[in-house]
Amino acid sequence: MNQQPKILLIYTGGTIGMRRDYTSGTLRPFDFQNVLDEIPELRLLHCDIEHVTIKTPIDSSNMHPSIWSELAGLIEMNYKIYDGFVILHGSDTMSYTASALSFMLQNLEKAVVLTGSQLPIGDLRTDAKENLITAIQIAALTNHGKPVVQEVCLYFEYKLYRGNRTTKISAEQFEAFNSPNYPPMIISGVHLEVQHGLLFRSNQNMPFKTYLSMECQVGILKLFPGITKDFVEAILLKSNLKGVIIESFGSGNMTTDSWFLELLEVTVKRGIPVVNVTQCSGGEVTMGVYDTSVALSRIGIISGKDITTEAALTKLMFLLANDPGNYNHLKARFEESLSGEIA
Ligand code: ASP
């Protein structure tokens, strides 16, 4: 008889573990042991579940790359001991954390499933129980003794998504996430319907490797009609800027005003990576389709293709910190898939 799978639950905070402060009416992170006591059903799962809490549980709006390092370090330390990992996380920045970890944890052969909820676990109508129970079941799934899921993913409201393909779309609905350019990999109905062909497999000859650094001197510039030169200058000419994501229009189009193109050119010449991602929630950047993006390829702007802004930002932070090289090296690395985040 095989042993039961061992799952490590990592608690970071978020609504799932919050309690209402009746004096102020606000929600605050709460002791995790009490959170677990709210779900006696966990004892019925055929898994050995242990848990650990990060140093200071937070509302995920306070998420920071230093906490991503703490999480990656926890997984590294416990990688051999557990068969899978579930991270309880606030939904607000869950897609950023899932994306960051998908780069920081390379050659994973086990599941790291992030989940959370829109209502606290103690609420009568909470979505926390289903999300947590199924996330644990997914992390524990095996096939011929090997974990079925071997990547960082996000489980919410009956769907398992590739983490670095997700984005938060609703502050209200239980269906809070979407993965506009990649279908769900598991759908939870009466059975767990696994789309095996969609699951990520890393290079199996390479050992699991953790990266703990991220470059924070990066930024996101969202274009809008009427954007001014001094506003763009304030960002692109910032002395310690290391990389920037530009959220462009449609299939990667930007204004062709000469001051704007000149600023882009100056930035690229300074060796600062400039990545083009679309503001649209679905579809991809294909520079050269319209006149308004022809100059961008010539300048050397990096194509984010169909990546989400969350994945683009964290990929840039990751590459700048861990894969040094010149502009062209970074461009080539950015435009290829590292963890299934890009087509
Ligand atoms: N503000 C909360 C957080 O992200 C929202 C949630 O958990 O869904 O921590």
PDB file of C-alpha atoms in Angstrom, residues 77-340:
ATOM      1  CA  MET A  77      13.588  23.773   1.588  1.00  0.00           C
ATOM      2  CA  ASN A  78      10.627  21.388   1.549  1.00  0.00           C
ATOM      3  CA  TYR A  79      10.798  20.197  -2.056  1.00  0.00           C
ATOM      4  CA  LYS A  80      12.009  16.673  -1.294  1.00  0.00           C
ATOM      5  CA  ILE A  81       9.750  16.201   1.729  1.00  0.00           C
ATOM      6  CA  TYR A  82       6.368  16.949   0.106  1.00  0.00           C
ATOM      7  CA  ASP A  83       4.624  15.654  -3.004  1.00  0.00           C
ATOM      8  CA  GLY A  84       2.865  18.945  -3.724  1.00  0.00           C
ATOM      9  CA  PHE A  85       2.351  22.488  -2.480  1.00  0.00           C
ATOM     10  CA  VAL A  86      -0.732  24.678  -2.045  1.00  0.00           C
ATOM     11  CA  ILE A  87      -0.278  28.398  -1.423  1.00  0.00           C
ATOM     12  CA  LEU A  88      -3.182  30.283   0.159  1.00  0.00           C
ATOM     13  CA  HIS A  89      -3.020  33.815  -1.165  1.00  0.00           C
ATOM     14  CA  GLY A  90      -5.186  36.911  -1.498  1.00  0.00           C
ATOM     15  CA  SER A  91      -6.742  37.161  -4.920  1.00  0.00           C
ATOM     16  CA  ASP A  92      -5.694  40.783  -5.579  1.00  0.00           C
ATOM     17  CA  THR A  93      -2.117  39.984  -6.572  1.00  0.00           C
ATOM     18  CA  MET A  94      -2.340  36.212  -6.937  1.00  0.00           C
ATOM     19  CA  SER A  95      -1.610  36.328 -10.666  1.00  0.00           C
ATOM     20  CA  TYR A  96       1.581  38.319 -10.034  1.00  0.00           C
ATOM     21  CA  THR A  97       2.782  35.803  -7.436  1.00  0.00           C
ATOM     22  CA  ALA A  98       1.858  32.814  -9.617  1.00  0.00           C
ATOM     23  CA  SER A  99       3.732  34.368 -12.546  1.00  0.00           C
ATOM     24  CA  ALA A 100       6.776  35.272 -10.449  1.00  0.00           C
ATOM     25  CA  LEU A 101       7.015  31.797  -8.922  1.00  0.00           C
ATOM     26  CA  SER A 102       6.677  30.153 -12.335  1.00  0.00           C
ATOM     27  CA  PHE A 103      10.008  31.792 -13.230  1.00  0.00           C
ATOM     28  CA  MET A 104      11.685  31.508  -9.822  1.00  0.00           C
ATOM     29  CA  LEU A 105      10.979  27.755  -9.587  1.00  0.00           C
ATOM     30  CA  GLN A 106      12.542  26.182 -12.659  1.00  0.00           C
ATOM     31  CA  ASN A 107      12.206  22.521 -13.750  1.00  0.00           C
ATOM     32  CA  LEU A 108       9.419  21.780 -11.284  1.00  0.00           C
ATOM     33  CA  GLU A 109       8.271  18.190 -11.153  1.00  0.00           C
ATOM     34  CA  LYS A 110       5.601  18.824  -8.527  1.00  0.00           C
ATOM     35  CA  ALA A 111       2.491  20.982  -8.362  1.00  0.00           C
ATOM     36  CA  VAL A 112       2.467  24.408  -6.762  1.00  0.00           C
ATOM     37  CA  VAL A 113      -1.195  25.463  -6.667  1.00  0.00           C
ATOM     38  CA  LEU A 114      -2.207  28.945  -5.579  1.00  0.00           C
ATOM     39  CA  THR A 115      -5.720  29.498  -4.349  1.00  0.00           C
ATOM     40  CA  GLY A 116      -7.767  31.849  -2.188  1.00  0.00           C
ATOM     41  CA  SER A 117     -11.336  33.050  -2.025  1.00  0.00           C
ATOM     42  CA  GLN A 118     -13.642  36.002  -2.448  1.00  0.00           C
ATOM     43  CA  LEU A 119     -15.343  35.429   0.930  1.00  0.00           C
ATOM     44  CA  PRO A 120     -13.631  34.518   4.228  1.00  0.00           C
ATOM     45  CA  ILE A 121     -13.647  30.859   5.159  1.00  0.00           C
ATOM     46  CA  GLY A 122     -15.968  31.490   8.109  1.00  0.00           C
ATOM     47  CA  ASP A 123     -18.729  33.030   5.939  1.00  0.00           C
ATOM     48  CA  LEU A 124     -21.802  30.927   5.278  1.00  0.00           C
ATOM     49  CA  ARG A 125     -21.608  31.390   1.487  1.00  0.00           C
ATOM     50  CA  THR A 126     -17.834  31.104   1.322  1.00  0.00           C
ATOM     51  CA  ASP A 127     -16.096  29.882  -1.820  1.00  0.00           C
ATOM     52  CA  ALA A 128     -13.009  29.073   0.264  1.00  0.00           C
ATOM     53  CA  LYS A 129     -13.821  25.469   1.101  1.00  0.00           C
ATOM     54  CA  GLU A 130     -14.259  24.232  -2.456  1.00  0.00           C
ATOM     55  CA  ASN A 131     -11.229  26.173  -3.651  1.00  0.00           C
ATOM     56  CA  LEU A 132      -8.996  24.839  -0.890  1.00  0.00           C
ATOM     57  CA  ILE A 133     -10.190  21.228  -0.930  1.00  0.00           C
ATOM     58  CA  THR A 134      -9.926  20.871  -4.713  1.00  0.00           C
ATOM     59  CA  ALA A 135      -6.574  22.684  -4.830  1.00  0.00           C
ATOM     60  CA  ILE A 136      -5.210  20.110  -2.376  1.00  0.00           C
ATOM     61  CA  GLN A 137      -6.686  17.237  -4.394  1.00  0.00           C
ATOM     62  CA  ILE A 138      -5.088  18.587  -7.562  1.00  0.00           C
ATOM     63  CA  ALA A 139      -1.698  19.031  -5.871  1.00  0.00           C
ATOM     64  CA  ALA A 140      -1.950  15.408  -4.726  1.00  0.00           C
ATOM     65  CA  LEU A 141      -2.965  13.903  -8.101  1.00  0.00           C
ATOM     66  CA  THR A 142      -0.550  11.289  -9.395  1.00  0.00           C
ATOM     67  CA  ASN A 143      -0.245   9.133 -12.476  1.00  0.00           C
ATOM     68  CA  HIS A 144       2.109   6.120 -12.369  1.00  0.00           C
ATOM     69  CA  GLY A 145       3.559   7.527  -9.150  1.00  0.00           C
ATOM     70  CA  LYS A 146       4.394  10.946 -10.650  1.00  0.00           C
ATOM     71  CA  PRO A 147       2.552  14.218  -9.976  1.00  0.00           C
ATOM     72  CA  VAL A 148       0.056  14.976 -12.768  1.00  0.00           C
ATOM     73  CA  VAL A 149       0.596  18.725 -12.444  1.00  0.00           C
ATOM     74  CA  GLN A 150       4.235  19.828 -12.503  1.00  0.00           C
ATOM     75  CA  GLU A 151       4.025  23.598 -12.639  1.00  0.00           C
ATOM     76  CA  VAL A 152       2.828  26.710 -10.822  1.00  0.00           C
ATOM     77  CA  CYS A 153      -0.902  27.069 -11.320  1.00  0.00           C
ATOM     78  CA  LEU A 154      -3.930  28.839  -9.939  1.00  0.00           C
ATOM     79  CA  TYR A 155      -7.170  27.159  -8.886  1.00  0.00           C
ATOM     80  CA  PHE A 156     -10.322  29.228  -8.520  1.00  0.00           C
ATOM     81  CA  GLU A 157     -14.018  28.508  -8.955  1.00  0.00           C
ATOM     82  CA  TYR A 158     -13.813  25.037 -10.534  1.00  0.00           C
ATOM     83  CA  LYS A 159     -10.902  25.763 -12.886  1.00  0.00           C
ATOM     84  CA  LEU A 160      -7.179  25.130 -12.755  1.00  0.00           C
ATOM     85  CA  TYR A 161      -5.233  27.623 -14.852  1.00  0.00           C
ATOM     86  CA  ARG A 162      -1.573  27.942 -15.698  1.00  0.00           C
ATOM     87  CA  GLY A 163      -0.599  30.586 -13.119  1.00  0.00           C
ATOM     88  CA  ASN A 164       1.404  32.805 -15.448  1.00  0.00           C
ATOM     89  CA  ARG A 165      -1.515  32.986 -17.915  1.00  0.00           C
ATOM     90  CA  THR A 166      -4.020  34.379 -15.420  1.00  0.00           C
ATOM     91  CA  THR A 167      -5.328  37.783 -14.568  1.00  0.00           C
ATOM     92  CA  LYS A 168      -7.838  38.923 -11.949  1.00  0.00           C
ATOM     93  CA  ILE A 169     -11.013  40.042 -13.694  1.00  0.00           C
ATOM     94  CA  SER A 170     -13.581  40.529 -10.948  1.00  0.00           C
ATOM     95  CA  ALA A 171     -13.631  42.011  -7.475  1.00  0.00           C
ATOM     96  CA  GLU A 172     -17.151  40.675  -7.008  1.00  0.00           C
ATOM     97  CA  GLN A 173     -17.821  37.386  -8.806  1.00  0.00           C
ATOM     98  CA  PHE A 174     -16.650  34.040  -7.447  1.00  0.00           C
ATOM     99  CA  GLU A 175     -15.190  33.518 -10.911  1.00  0.00           C
ATOM    100  CA  ALA A 176     -12.473  36.080 -10.172  1.00  0.00           C
ATOM    101  CA  PHE A 177      -9.811  34.966 -12.674  1.00  0.00           C
ATOM    102  CA  ASN A 178      -9.473  34.453 -16.356  1.00  0.00           C
ATOM    103  CA  SER A 179      -6.780  33.032 -18.591  1.00  0.00           C
ATOM    104  CA  PRO A 180      -7.515  34.816 -21.849  1.00  0.00           C
ATOM    105  CA  ASN A 181      -4.884  33.153 -24.026  1.00  0.00           C
ATOM    106  CA  TYR A 182      -4.634  29.642 -22.571  1.00  0.00           C
ATOM    107  CA  PRO A 183      -7.491  27.259 -21.729  1.00  0.00           C
ATOM    108  CA  PRO A 184      -8.051  25.829 -18.237  1.00  0.00           C
ATOM    109  CA  MET A 185      -5.974  22.700 -17.684  1.00  0.00           C
ATOM    110  CA  ILE A 186      -8.374  21.022 -15.253  1.00  0.00           C
ATOM    111  CA  ILE A 187     -12.106  21.575 -14.856  1.00  0.00           C
ATOM    112  CA  SER A 188     -13.659  20.437 -11.623  1.00  0.00           C
ATOM    113  CA  GLY A 189     -17.116  18.942 -12.039  1.00  0.00           C
ATOM    114  CA  VAL A 190     -18.336  15.634 -10.705  1.00  0.00           C
ATOM    115  CA  HIS A 191     -14.866  14.445 -11.731  1.00  0.00           C
ATOM    116  CA  LEU A 192     -11.621  16.309 -12.201  1.00  0.00           C
ATOM    117  CA  GLU A 193     -11.404  16.597 -15.970  1.00  0.00           C
ATOM    118  CA  VAL A 194      -7.674  16.822 -16.758  1.00  0.00           C
ATOM    119  CA  GLN A 195      -6.583  18.170 -20.153  1.00  0.00           C
ATOM    120  CA  HIS A 196      -3.276  16.293 -20.187  1.00  0.00           C
ATOM    121  CA  GLY A 197      -2.122  17.863 -23.450  1.00  0.00           C
ATOM    122  CA  LEU A 198      -2.232  21.339 -21.899  1.00  0.00           C
ATOM    123  CA  LEU A 199      -0.034  20.588 -18.882  1.00  0.00           C
ATOM    124  CA  PHE A 200       3.452  22.084 -18.842  1.00  0.00           C
ATOM    125  CA  ARG A 201       6.469  19.791 -18.821  1.00  0.00           C
ATOM    126  CA  SER A 202       9.893  21.299 -18.198  1.00  0.00           C
ATOM    127  CA  ASN A 203      13.128  19.906 -19.534  1.00  0.00           C
ATOM    128  CA  GLN A 204      13.138  16.646 -17.576  1.00  0.00           C
ATOM    129  CA  ASN A 205      16.943  16.342 -17.732  1.00  0.00           C
ATOM    130  CA  MET A 206      17.455  19.494 -15.711  1.00  0.00           C
ATOM    131  CA  PRO A 207      17.261  19.411 -11.899  1.00  0.00           C
ATOM    132  CA  PHE A 208      14.835  21.594  -9.957  1.00  0.00           C
ATOM    133  CA  LYS A 209      16.385  25.003  -9.402  1.00  0.00           C
ATOM    134  CA  THR A 210      15.250  27.982  -7.345  1.00  0.00           C
ATOM    135  CA  TYR A 211      16.046  31.623  -8.086  1.00  0.00           C
ATOM    136  CA  LEU A 212      15.499  34.079  -5.265  1.00  0.00           C
ATOM    137  CA  SER A 213      16.300  37.487  -6.781  1.00  0.00           C
ATOM    138  CA  MET A 214      14.078  39.836  -8.712  1.00  0.00           C
ATOM    139  CA  GLU A 215      14.975  43.279 -10.120  1.00  0.00           C
ATOM    140  CA  CYS A 216      12.572  45.928  -8.790  1.00  0.00           C
ATOM    141  CA  GLN A 217      13.723  48.940 -10.846  1.00  0.00           C
ATOM    142  CA  VAL A 218      11.141  48.241 -13.545  1.00  0.00           C
ATOM    143  CA  GLY A 219       7.846  49.822 -14.490  1.00  0.00           C
ATOM    144  CA  ILE A 220       4.652  49.631 -16.508  1.00  0.00           C
ATOM    145  CA  LEU A 221       3.638  52.463 -18.808  1.00  0.00           C
ATOM    146  CA  LYS A 222       0.043  52.280 -20.002  1.00  0.00           C
ATOM    147  CA  LEU A 223      -0.537  54.343 -23.128  1.00  0.00           C
ATOM    148  CA  PHE A 224      -3.649  56.469 -23.551  1.00  0.00           C
ATOM    149  CA  PRO A 225      -4.780  59.000 -26.125  1.00  0.00           C
ATOM    150  CA  GLY A 226      -3.285  62.354 -25.150  1.00  0.00           C
ATOM    151  CA  ILE A 227      -0.346  60.987 -23.153  1.00  0.00           C
ATOM    152  CA  THR A 228       2.186  63.776 -22.764  1.00  0.00           C
ATOM    153  CA  LYS A 229       5.887  63.925 -23.500  1.00  0.00           C
ATOM    154  CA  ASP A 230       6.886  64.954 -19.976  1.00  0.00           C
ATOM    155  CA  PHE A 231       4.931  62.044 -18.478  1.00  0.00           C
ATOM    156  CA  VAL A 232       6.645  59.502 -20.765  1.00  0.00           C
ATOM    157  CA  GLU A 233      10.014  61.186 -20.148  1.00  0.00           C
ATOM    158  CA  ALA A 234       9.547  60.934 -16.382  1.00  0.00           C
ATOM    159  CA  ILE A 235       9.394  57.160 -16.770  1.00  0.00           C
ATOM    160  CA  LEU A 236      11.730  56.355 -19.657  1.00  0.00           C
ATOM    161  CA  LEU A 237      14.490  58.781 -18.665  1.00  0.00           C
ATOM    162  CA  LYS A 238      14.466  57.770 -14.987  1.00  0.00           C
ATOM    163  CA  SER A 239      18.139  57.354 -14.089  1.00  0.00           C
ATOM    164  CA  ASN A 240      17.981  53.928 -12.414  1.00  0.00           C
ATOM    165  CA  LEU A 241      15.360  52.364 -14.702  1.00  0.00           C
ATOM    166  CA  LYS A 242      16.331  48.781 -15.639  1.00  0.00           C
ATOM    167  CA  GLY A 243      13.391  47.755 -17.810  1.00  0.00           C
ATOM    168  CA  VAL A 244       9.900  48.801 -18.808  1.00  0.00           C
ATOM    169  CA  ILE A 245       6.686  47.208 -20.027  1.00  0.00           C
ATOM    170  CA  ILE A 246       4.580  49.359 -22.346  1.00  0.00           C
ATOM    171  CA  GLU A 247       0.893  48.504 -22.517  1.00  0.00           C
ATOM    172  CA  SER A 248       0.072  49.364 -26.109  1.00  0.00           C
ATOM    173  CA  PHE A 249      -3.175  49.430 -28.080  1.00  0.00           C
ATOM    174  CA  GLY A 250      -4.670  46.449 -29.918  1.00  0.00           C
ATOM    175  CA  SER A 251      -2.116  44.235 -31.638  1.00  0.00           C
ATOM    176  CA  GLY A 252       0.823  46.246 -30.280  1.00  0.00           C
ATOM    177  CA  ASN A 253       0.252  49.704 -31.725  1.00  0.00           C
ATOM    178  CA  MET A 254       1.655  52.914 -30.242  1.00  0.00           C
ATOM    179  CA  THR A 255       1.482  56.572 -31.189  1.00  0.00           C
ATOM    180  CA  THR A 256       3.793  57.487 -34.063  1.00  0.00           C
ATOM    181  CA  ASP A 257       4.487  60.997 -32.691  1.00  0.00           C
ATOM    182  CA  SER A 258       8.163  61.618 -33.349  1.00  0.00           C
ATOM    183  CA  TRP A 259       8.931  62.659 -29.728  1.00  0.00           C
ATOM    184  CA  PHE A 260       7.562  59.301 -28.562  1.00  0.00           C
ATOM    185  CA  LEU A 261       9.522  57.179 -31.045  1.00  0.00           C
ATOM    186  CA  GLU A 262      12.685  59.178 -30.268  1.00  0.00           C
ATOM    187  CA  LEU A 263      12.247  58.491 -26.546  1.00  0.00           C
ATOM    188  CA  LEU A 264      11.861  54.777 -27.253  1.00  0.00           C
ATOM    189  CA  GLU A 265      15.001  54.820 -29.371  1.00  0.00           C
ATOM    190  CA  VAL A 266      16.998  56.625 -26.663  1.00  0.00           C
ATOM    191  CA  THR A 267      15.814  54.085 -24.076  1.00  0.00           C
ATOM    192  CA  VAL A 268      16.779  51.079 -26.200  1.00  0.00           C
ATOM    193  CA  LYS A 269      20.168  52.694 -26.937  1.00  0.00           C
ATOM    194  CA  ARG A 270      20.714  53.002 -23.155  1.00  0.00           C
ATOM    195  CA  GLY A 271      20.318  49.197 -23.132  1.00  0.00           C
ATOM    196  CA  ILE A 272      17.037  49.327 -21.207  1.00  0.00           C
ATOM    197  CA  PRO A 273      14.643  46.570 -22.306  1.00  0.00           C
ATOM    198  CA  VAL A 274      11.311  47.925 -23.565  1.00  0.00           C
ATOM    199  CA  VAL A 275       8.604  45.264 -23.837  1.00  0.00           C
ATOM    200  CA  ASN A 276       5.410  45.698 -25.843  1.00  0.00           C
ATOM    201  CA  VAL A 277       2.294  44.049 -24.373  1.00  0.00           C
ATOM    202  CA  THR A 278      -1.268  44.734 -25.401  1.00  0.00           C
ATOM    203  CA  GLN A 279      -3.869  46.458 -23.238  1.00  0.00           C
ATOM    204  CA  CYS A 280      -6.458  44.069 -24.668  1.00  0.00           C
ATOM    205  CA  SER A 281      -7.428  41.248 -22.359  1.00  0.00           C
ATOM    206  CA  GLY A 282      -7.005  38.674 -25.149  1.00  0.00           C
ATOM    207  CA  GLY A 283      -4.978  38.304 -28.345  1.00  0.00           C
ATOM    208  CA  GLU A 284      -1.389  39.159 -29.022  1.00  0.00           C
ATOM    209  CA  VAL A 285       1.173  41.716 -30.100  1.00  0.00           C
ATOM    210  CA  THR A 286       2.253  41.356 -33.722  1.00  0.00           C
ATOM    211  CA  MET A 287       4.371  44.345 -34.620  1.00  0.00           C
ATOM    212  CA  GLY A 288       4.274  45.318 -38.269  1.00  0.00           C
ATOM    213  CA  VAL A 289       0.578  44.644 -38.947  1.00  0.00           C
ATOM    214  CA  TYR A 290      -0.275  48.343 -38.802  1.00  0.00           C
ATOM    215  CA  ASP A 291       1.809  51.359 -39.738  1.00  0.00           C
ATOM    216  CA  THR A 292       1.690  52.329 -36.063  1.00  0.00           C
ATOM    217  CA  SER A 293       3.896  49.422 -35.047  1.00  0.00           C
ATOM    218  CA  VAL A 294       6.380  49.157 -37.949  1.00  0.00           C
ATOM    219  CA  ALA A 295       8.875  51.555 -36.343  1.00  0.00           C
ATOM    220  CA  LEU A 296       8.763  49.579 -33.089  1.00  0.00           C
ATOM    221  CA  SER A 297      10.368  46.491 -34.638  1.00  0.00           C
ATOM    222  CA  ARG A 298      13.006  48.651 -36.278  1.00  0.00           C
ATOM    223  CA  ILE A 299      13.878  50.284 -32.930  1.00  0.00           C
ATOM    224  CA  GLY A 300      14.215  46.824 -31.328  1.00  0.00           C
ATOM    225  CA  ILE A 301      11.199  46.859 -29.035  1.00  0.00           C
ATOM    226  CA  ILE A 302      10.685  43.423 -27.469  1.00  0.00           C
ATOM    227  CA  SER A 303       7.456  41.639 -28.368  1.00  0.00           C
ATOM    228  CA  GLY A 304       5.425  40.379 -25.431  1.00  0.00           C
ATOM    229  CA  LYS A 305       3.332  38.342 -27.927  1.00  0.00           C
ATOM    230  CA  ASP A 306       0.315  36.976 -26.002  1.00  0.00           C
ATOM    231  CA  ILE A 307       1.742  37.378 -22.490  1.00  0.00           C
ATOM    232  CA  THR A 308      -0.253  38.942 -19.651  1.00  0.00           C
ATOM    233  CA  THR A 309       1.024  42.152 -18.070  1.00  0.00           C
ATOM    234  CA  GLU A 310       1.525  40.280 -14.765  1.00  0.00           C
ATOM    235  CA  ALA A 311       3.712  37.644 -16.433  1.00  0.00           C
ATOM    236  CA  ALA A 312       5.579  40.243 -18.513  1.00  0.00           C
ATOM    237  CA  LEU A 313       6.483  42.314 -15.475  1.00  0.00           C
ATOM    238  CA  THR A 314       7.667  39.364 -13.389  1.00  0.00           C
ATOM    239  CA  LYS A 315       9.518  37.797 -16.334  1.00  0.00           C
ATOM    240  CA  LEU A 316      11.394  41.069 -16.828  1.00  0.00           C
ATOM    241  CA  MET A 317      12.181  41.262 -13.083  1.00  0.00           C
ATOM    242  CA  PHE A 318      13.402  37.652 -13.240  1.00  0.00           C
ATOM    243  CA  LEU A 319      15.540  37.939 -16.388  1.00  0.00           C
ATOM    244  CA  LEU A 320      17.152  41.208 -15.306  1.00  0.00           C
ATOM    245  CA  ALA A 321      18.148  39.691 -11.963  1.00  0.00           C
ATOM    246  CA  ASN A 322      19.162  36.213 -13.063  1.00  0.00           C
ATOM    247  CA  ASP A 323      20.124  36.137 -16.716  1.00  0.00           C
ATOM    248  CA  PRO A 324      22.548  38.981 -17.369  1.00  0.00           C
ATOM    249  CA  GLY A 325      23.481  39.831 -20.923  1.00  0.00           C
ATOM    250  CA  ASN A 326      23.106  42.597 -23.461  1.00  0.00           C
ATOM    251  CA  TYR A 327      19.865  43.940 -24.924  1.00  0.00           C
ATOM    252  CA  ASN A 328      19.681  41.337 -27.676  1.00  0.00           C
ATOM    253  CA  HIS A 329      20.255  38.488 -25.248  1.00  0.00           C
ATOM    254  CA  LEU A 330      17.427  39.698 -23.033  1.00  0.00           C
ATOM    255  CA  LYS A 331      15.201  40.259 -26.076  1.00  0.00           C
ATOM    256  CA  ALA A 332      15.753  36.695 -27.269  1.00  0.00           C
ATOM    257  CA  ARG A 333      15.115  35.235 -23.801  1.00  0.00           C
ATOM    258  CA  PHE A 334      12.005  37.345 -23.324  1.00  0.00           C
ATOM    259  CA  GLU A 335      10.514  36.351 -26.645  1.00  0.00           C
ATOM    260  CA  GLU A 336      10.811  32.629 -25.890  1.00  0.00           C
ATOM    261  CA  SER A 337       8.731  30.628 -23.440  1.00  0.00           C
ATOM    262  CA  LEU A 338      10.436  29.935 -20.116  1.00  0.00           C
ATOM    263  CA  SER A 339       7.492  28.462 -18.225  1.00  0.00           C
ATOM    264  CA  GLY A 340       4.659  28.294 -20.728  1.00  0.00           C
TER     265      GLY A 340
END
